[in-house]
PDB file of C-alpha atoms in Angstrom:
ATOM      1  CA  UNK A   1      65.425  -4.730   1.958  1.00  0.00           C
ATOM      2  CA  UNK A   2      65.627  -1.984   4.127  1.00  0.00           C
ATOM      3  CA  UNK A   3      63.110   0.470   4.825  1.00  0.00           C
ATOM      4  CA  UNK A   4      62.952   3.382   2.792  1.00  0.00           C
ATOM      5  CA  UNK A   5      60.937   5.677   5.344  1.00  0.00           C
ATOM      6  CA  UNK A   6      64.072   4.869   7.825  1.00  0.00           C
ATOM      7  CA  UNK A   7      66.543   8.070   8.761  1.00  0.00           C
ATOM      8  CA  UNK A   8      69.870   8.484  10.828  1.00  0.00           C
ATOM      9  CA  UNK A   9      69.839   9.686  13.876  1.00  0.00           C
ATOM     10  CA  UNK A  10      67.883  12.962  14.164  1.00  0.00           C
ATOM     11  CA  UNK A  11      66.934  12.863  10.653  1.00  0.00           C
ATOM     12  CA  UNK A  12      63.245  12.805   9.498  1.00  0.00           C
ATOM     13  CA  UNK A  13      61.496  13.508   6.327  1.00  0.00           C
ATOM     14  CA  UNK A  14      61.063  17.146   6.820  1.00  0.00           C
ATOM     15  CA  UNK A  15      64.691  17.764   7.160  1.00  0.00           C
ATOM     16  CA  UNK A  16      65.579  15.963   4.198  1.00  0.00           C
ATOM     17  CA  UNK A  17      62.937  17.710   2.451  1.00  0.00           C
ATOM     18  CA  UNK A  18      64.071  21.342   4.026  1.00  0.00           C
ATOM     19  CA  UNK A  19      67.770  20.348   2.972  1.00  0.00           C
ATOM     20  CA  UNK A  20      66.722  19.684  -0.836  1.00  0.00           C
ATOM     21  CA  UNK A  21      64.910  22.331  -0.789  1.00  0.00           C
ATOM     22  CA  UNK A  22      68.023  24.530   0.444  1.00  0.00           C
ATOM     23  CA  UNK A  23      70.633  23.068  -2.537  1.00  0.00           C
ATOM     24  CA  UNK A  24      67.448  23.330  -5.176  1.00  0.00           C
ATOM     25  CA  UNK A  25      67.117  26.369  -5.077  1.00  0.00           C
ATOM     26  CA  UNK A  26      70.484  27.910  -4.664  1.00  0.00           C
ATOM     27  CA  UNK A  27      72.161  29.682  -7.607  1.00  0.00           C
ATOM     28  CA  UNK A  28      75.236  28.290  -9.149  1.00  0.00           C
ATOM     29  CA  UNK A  29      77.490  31.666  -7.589  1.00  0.00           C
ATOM     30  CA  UNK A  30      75.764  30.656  -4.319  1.00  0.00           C
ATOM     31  CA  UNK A  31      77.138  26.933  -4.709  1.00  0.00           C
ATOM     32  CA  UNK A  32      80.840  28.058  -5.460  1.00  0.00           C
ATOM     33  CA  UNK A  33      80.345  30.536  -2.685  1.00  0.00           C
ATOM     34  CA  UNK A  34      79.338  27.834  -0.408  1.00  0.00           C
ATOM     35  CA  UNK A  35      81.805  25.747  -1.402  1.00  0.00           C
ATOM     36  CA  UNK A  36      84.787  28.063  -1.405  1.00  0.00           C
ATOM     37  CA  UNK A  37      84.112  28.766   2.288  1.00  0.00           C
ATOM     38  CA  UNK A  38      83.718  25.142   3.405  1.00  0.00           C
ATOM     39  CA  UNK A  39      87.721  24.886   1.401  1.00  0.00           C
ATOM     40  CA  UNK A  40      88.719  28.279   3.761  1.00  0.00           C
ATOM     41  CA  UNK A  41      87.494  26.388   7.382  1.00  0.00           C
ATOM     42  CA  UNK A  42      90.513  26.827   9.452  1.00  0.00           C
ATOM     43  CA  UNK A  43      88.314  23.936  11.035  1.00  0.00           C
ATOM     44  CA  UNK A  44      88.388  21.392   8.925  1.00  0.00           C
ATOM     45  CA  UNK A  45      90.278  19.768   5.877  1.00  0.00           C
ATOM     46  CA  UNK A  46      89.237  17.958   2.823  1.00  0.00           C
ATOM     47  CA  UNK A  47      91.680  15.158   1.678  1.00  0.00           C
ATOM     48  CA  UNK A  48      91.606  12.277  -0.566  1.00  0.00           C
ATOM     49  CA  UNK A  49      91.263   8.606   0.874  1.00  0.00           C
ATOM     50  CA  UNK A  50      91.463   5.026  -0.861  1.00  0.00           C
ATOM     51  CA  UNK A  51      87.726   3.653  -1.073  1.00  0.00           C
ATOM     52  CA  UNK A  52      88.792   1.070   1.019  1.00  0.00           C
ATOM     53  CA  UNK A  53      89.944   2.830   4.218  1.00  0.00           C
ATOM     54  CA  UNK A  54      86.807   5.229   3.812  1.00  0.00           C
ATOM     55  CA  UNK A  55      85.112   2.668   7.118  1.00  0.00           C
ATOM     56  CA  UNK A  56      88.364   3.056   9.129  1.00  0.00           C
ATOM     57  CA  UNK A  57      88.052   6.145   8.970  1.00  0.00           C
ATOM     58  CA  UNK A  58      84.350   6.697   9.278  1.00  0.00           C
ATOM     59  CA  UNK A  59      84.641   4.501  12.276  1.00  0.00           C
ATOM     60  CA  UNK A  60      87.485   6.908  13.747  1.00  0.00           C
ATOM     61  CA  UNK A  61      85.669  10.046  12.921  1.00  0.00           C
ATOM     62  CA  UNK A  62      82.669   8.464  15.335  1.00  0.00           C
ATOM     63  CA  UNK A  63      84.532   7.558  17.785  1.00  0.00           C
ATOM     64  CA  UNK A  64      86.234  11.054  17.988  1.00  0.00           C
ATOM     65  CA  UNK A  65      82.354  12.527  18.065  1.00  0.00           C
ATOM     66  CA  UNK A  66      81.635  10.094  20.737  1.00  0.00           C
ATOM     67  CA  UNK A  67      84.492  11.502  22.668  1.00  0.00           C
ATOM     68  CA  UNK A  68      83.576  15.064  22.203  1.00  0.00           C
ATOM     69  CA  UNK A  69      80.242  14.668  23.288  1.00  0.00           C
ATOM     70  CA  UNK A  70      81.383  12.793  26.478  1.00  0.00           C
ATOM     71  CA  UNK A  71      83.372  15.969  27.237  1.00  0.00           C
ATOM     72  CA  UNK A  72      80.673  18.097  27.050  1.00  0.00           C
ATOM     73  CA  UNK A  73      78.518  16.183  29.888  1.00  0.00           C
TER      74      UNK A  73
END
């Protein structure tokens, strides 16, 4: 079984705490707000996958991190 104390990558307790905390205590206009700006990101898109590409896709979304990272050194 794995470890429950175990985090991703630049994770740790106190962040997960400090990001509870955050959606806890946030009010339900502060939620839509949040939300409704995340929809307007000229950024980023939200679409709708099959379950079973959801890896592919995860695995293409790392690699494209890994590439923009690589840039930046």
């Amino acid at each position: 079984m794995k470890n429950q104390d175990q985090f991703p990558p630049g994770w740790n307790g106190q962040r997960v705490r400090e990001v509870l905390d955050y959606y806890e205590s946030q009010t339900d206009e502060e939620a839509v707000t949040e939300h409704e700006q995340a929809l307007s990101s000229p950024e980023h898109t939200l679409m709708e996958i099959p379950v079973e590409l959801l890896p592919v896709v995860r695995q293409l979304i790392a690699e494209h991190q890994r590439e923009q990272a690589s840039d930046l050194d």
